[in-house]
PDB file of C-alpha atoms in Angstrom:
ATOM      1  CA  MET A   1       0.000   0.000   0.000  1.00  0.00           C
ATOM      2  CA  LYS A   2       1.412   3.385  -1.018  1.00  0.00           C
ATOM      3  CA  GLU A   3       1.709   6.059   1.660  1.00  0.00           C
ATOM      4  CA  HIS A   4       0.325   9.477   0.729  1.00  0.00           C
ATOM      5  CA  TYR A   5       2.348  11.783   2.956  1.00  0.00           C
ATOM      6  CA  ASN A   6       2.402  14.518   0.342  1.00  0.00           C
ATOM      7  CA  ILE A   7      -1.413  14.585   0.334  1.00  0.00           C
ATOM      8  CA  ILE A   8      -2.317  14.157   4.015  1.00  0.00           C
ATOM      9  CA  PRO A   9       0.180  15.226   6.698  1.00  0.00           C
ATOM     10  CA  PRO A  10       0.910  12.293   9.022  1.00  0.00           C
ATOM     11  CA  LEU A  11       0.255  14.440  12.092  1.00  0.00           C
ATOM     12  CA  ASN A  12      -1.569  17.745  11.999  1.00  0.00           C
ATOM     13  CA  LYS A  13       0.347  20.907  12.791  1.00  0.00           C
ATOM     14  CA  LYS A  14      -1.640  21.738  15.944  1.00  0.00           C
ATOM     15  CA  ASP A  15      -0.915  18.356  17.557  1.00  0.00           C
ATOM     16  CA  PHE A  16       2.733  18.391  16.443  1.00  0.00           C
ATOM     17  CA  VAL A  17       3.307  21.884  17.867  1.00  0.00           C
ATOM     18  CA  ALA A  18       1.582  20.918  21.132  1.00  0.00           C
ATOM     19  CA  CYS A  19       3.837  17.868  21.419  1.00  0.00           C
ATOM     20  CA  ILE A  20       7.052  19.851  20.825  1.00  0.00           C
ATOM     21  CA  ASN A  21       5.918  22.617  23.201  1.00  0.00           C
ATOM     22  CA  LYS A  22       5.134  20.075  25.929  1.00  0.00           C
ATOM     23  CA  MET A  23       8.555  18.454  25.503  1.00  0.00           C
ATOM     24  CA  GLN A  24      10.197  21.872  25.803  1.00  0.00           C
ATOM     25  CA  ASP A  25       8.135  22.697  28.894  1.00  0.00           C
ATOM     26  CA  VAL A  26       9.166  19.433  30.579  1.00  0.00           C
ATOM     27  CA  ASP A  27      12.832  20.072  29.654  1.00  0.00           C
ATOM     28  CA  ARG A  28      12.625  23.567  31.176  1.00  0.00           C
ATOM     29  CA  LYS A  29      11.168  22.198  34.417  1.00  0.00           C
ATOM     30  CA  ILE A  30      13.821  19.492  34.690  1.00  0.00           C
ATOM     31  CA  GLU A  31      16.542  22.083  34.088  1.00  0.00           C
ATOM     32  CA  ALA A  32      15.061  24.367  36.763  1.00  0.00           C
ATOM     33  CA  ILE A  33      15.126  21.536  39.298  1.00  0.00           C
ATOM     34  CA  SER A  34      18.724  20.723  38.315  1.00  0.00           C
ATOM     35  CA  ASP A  35      19.685  24.389  38.788  1.00  0.00           C
ATOM     36  CA  VAL A  36      18.276  24.417  42.326  1.00  0.00           C
ATOM     37  CA  LEU A  37      20.083  21.177  43.170  1.00  0.00           C
ATOM     38  CA  ARG A  38      23.388  22.516  41.762  1.00  0.00           C
ATOM     39  CA  GLU A  39      23.123  25.574  44.013  1.00  0.00           C
ATOM     40  CA  ASN A  40      23.412  23.272  47.013  1.00  0.00           C
ATOM     41  CA  CYS A  41      25.559  20.547  45.513  1.00  0.00           C
ATOM     42  CA  PRO A  42      27.499  21.724  42.438  1.00  0.00           C
ATOM     43  CA  GLU A  43      27.962  18.251  40.983  1.00  0.00           C
ATOM     44  CA  SER A  44      24.345  17.122  41.256  1.00  0.00           C
ATOM     45  CA  ILE A  45      21.955  16.714  38.370  1.00  0.00           C
ATOM     46  CA  TYR A  46      18.286  15.842  38.203  1.00  0.00           C
ATOM     47  CA  TRP A  47      17.485  13.440  35.384  1.00  0.00           C
ATOM     48  CA  PRO A  48      14.178  11.661  35.980  1.00  0.00           C
ATOM     49  CA  PRO A  49      12.933   8.752  33.900  1.00  0.00           C
ATOM     50  CA  SER A  50      11.186  10.018  30.815  1.00  0.00           C
ATOM     51  CA  LEU A  51       9.751   9.030  27.477  1.00  0.00           C
ATOM     52  CA  HIS A  52      11.501  11.957  25.781  1.00  0.00           C
ATOM     53  CA  GLY A  53      13.786   9.803  23.633  1.00  0.00           C
ATOM     54  CA  GLN A  54      11.004   7.415  22.695  1.00  0.00           C
ATOM     55  CA  LEU A  55       8.744  10.310  21.708  1.00  0.00           C
ATOM     56  CA  ILE A  56      11.458  11.718  19.453  1.00  0.00           C
ATOM     57  CA  GLU A  57      11.849   8.284  17.842  1.00  0.00           C
ATOM     58  CA  VAL A  58       8.083   8.106  17.225  1.00  0.00           C
ATOM     59  CA  LEU A  59       8.103  11.571  15.654  1.00  0.00           C
ATOM     60  CA  LYS A  60      11.061  10.556  13.477  1.00  0.00           C
ATOM     61  CA  LYS A  61       9.102   7.506  12.274  1.00  0.00           C
ATOM     62  CA  ILE A  62       6.000   9.573  11.566  1.00  0.00           C
ATOM     63  CA  PHE A  63       8.006  12.063   9.505  1.00  0.00           C
ATOM     64  CA  ARG A  64      10.161   9.356   7.880  1.00  0.00           C
ATOM     65  CA  GLU A  65      13.397  10.475   9.544  1.00  0.00           C
ATOM     66  CA  ASP A  66      14.150   7.136  11.191  1.00  0.00           C
ATOM     67  CA  GLY A  67      17.344   5.579   9.903  1.00  0.00           C
ATOM     68  CA  LYS A  68      18.546   8.839   8.350  1.00  0.00           C
ATOM     69  CA  GLU A  69      21.939  10.309   9.105  1.00  0.00           C
ATOM     70  CA  PHE A  70      20.412  13.762   9.723  1.00  0.00           C
ATOM     71  CA  SER A  71      17.199  14.496  11.647  1.00  0.00           C
ATOM     72  CA  PHE A  72      15.514  17.904  11.541  1.00  0.00           C
ATOM     73  CA  ILE A  73      13.730  16.970  14.771  1.00  0.00           C
ATOM     74  CA  GLU A  74      16.890  16.161  16.731  1.00  0.00           C
ATOM     75  CA  TYR A  75      18.724  19.144  15.222  1.00  0.00           C
ATOM     76  CA  TYR A  76      15.902  21.498  16.266  1.00  0.00           C
ATOM     77  CA  ILE A  77      15.641  20.116  19.807  1.00  0.00           C
ATOM     78  CA  TYR A  78      19.280  19.423  20.698  1.00  0.00           C
ATOM     79  CA  ASP A  79      21.485  21.626  18.513  1.00  0.00           C
ATOM     80  CA  LEU A  80      19.195  24.629  18.157  1.00  0.00           C
ATOM     81  CA  LYS A  81      17.781  24.319  21.700  1.00  0.00           C
ATOM     82  CA  TYR A  82      14.186  24.288  20.461  1.00  0.00           C
ATOM     83  CA  GLY A  83      14.963  26.978  17.882  1.00  0.00           C
ATOM     84  CA  LYS A  84      16.462  29.479  20.344  1.00  0.00           C
ATOM     85  CA  GLU A  85      19.915  29.214  18.751  1.00  0.00           C
ATOM     86  CA  TRP A  86      18.733  29.315  15.141  1.00  0.00           C
ATOM     87  CA  CYS A  87      20.309  31.859  12.815  1.00  0.00           C
ATOM     88  CA  GLU A  88      20.070  32.250   9.046  1.00  0.00           C
ATOM     89  CA  ASP A  89      23.193  30.234   8.371  1.00  0.00           C
ATOM     90  CA  SER A  90      22.200  27.393  10.741  1.00  0.00           C
ATOM     91  CA  ILE A  91      20.957  25.092   7.993  1.00  0.00           C
ATOM     92  CA  SER A  92      20.283  25.210   4.291  1.00  0.00           C
ATOM     93  CA  ILE A  93      19.225  22.811   1.563  1.00  0.00           C
ATOM     94  CA  ASP A  94      20.470  23.395  -1.958  1.00  0.00           C
ATOM     95  CA  GLY A  95      21.745  26.808  -0.836  1.00  0.00           C
ATOM     96  CA  LYS A  96      18.344  27.892   0.509  1.00  0.00           C
ATOM     97  CA  PRO A  97      18.251  28.725   4.242  1.00  0.00           C
ATOM     98  CA  ILE A  98      15.769  26.697   6.294  1.00  0.00           C
ATOM     99  CA  THR A  99      14.026  28.599   9.081  1.00  0.00           C
ATOM    100  CA  LEU A 100      13.804  26.578  12.303  1.00  0.00           C
ATOM    101  CA  LYS A 101      12.868  29.135  14.961  1.00  0.00           C
ATOM    102  CA  THR A 102       9.559  27.625  16.034  1.00  0.00           C
ATOM    103  CA  PRO A 103       7.808  24.245  16.167  1.00  0.00           C
ATOM    104  CA  GLU A 104       5.690  25.510  13.276  1.00  0.00           C
ATOM    105  CA  ASP A 105       8.845  26.094  11.219  1.00  0.00           C
ATOM    106  CA  LEU A 106      10.037  22.595  12.079  1.00  0.00           C
ATOM    107  CA  TYR A 107       6.714  21.097  10.994  1.00  0.00           C
ATOM    108  CA  GLU A 108       6.878  22.889   7.637  1.00  0.00           C
ATOM    109  CA  ALA A 109      10.504  21.813   7.118  1.00  0.00           C
ATOM    110  CA  LEU A 110       9.558  18.197   7.844  1.00  0.00           C
ATOM    111  CA  LEU A 111       6.668  18.269   5.365  1.00  0.00           C
ATOM    112  CA  ASP A 112       8.880  19.921   2.729  1.00  0.00           C
ATOM    113  CA  GLU A 113      11.516  17.239   3.252  1.00  0.00           C
ATOM    114  CA  MET A 114       8.923  14.465   3.002  1.00  0.00           C
ATOM    115  CA  ASN A 115       7.675  15.919  -0.267  1.00  0.00           C
ATOM    116  CA  ARG A 116      11.261  16.039  -1.608  1.00  0.00           C
ATOM    117  CA  MET A 117      11.570  12.254  -1.163  1.00  0.00           C
TER     118      MET A 117
END
């Protein structure tokens, strides 16, 4: 059975953005707890069990990034710190800069990449 990703997005933008925003919110809260702990014990870190990695893997499968050398999703979350560290020369495809400032930008980049396949 042929998949029609270029016709129907695999996950709507609203749900995708909510998912990324929730992940970022949880990361912020974990970092805040770690900061408080480090004030009292400089070498401590708070790293609770989470489904963060599994959720990223599911998103990569949905947007056909699993098994690829480069992942827009991981790049956006880890390298660009949820888009905060994006600048115009962060990433380009065929010489065209790719905007990755927001979860909405990431969603559009993922759909564009899926349509390029």
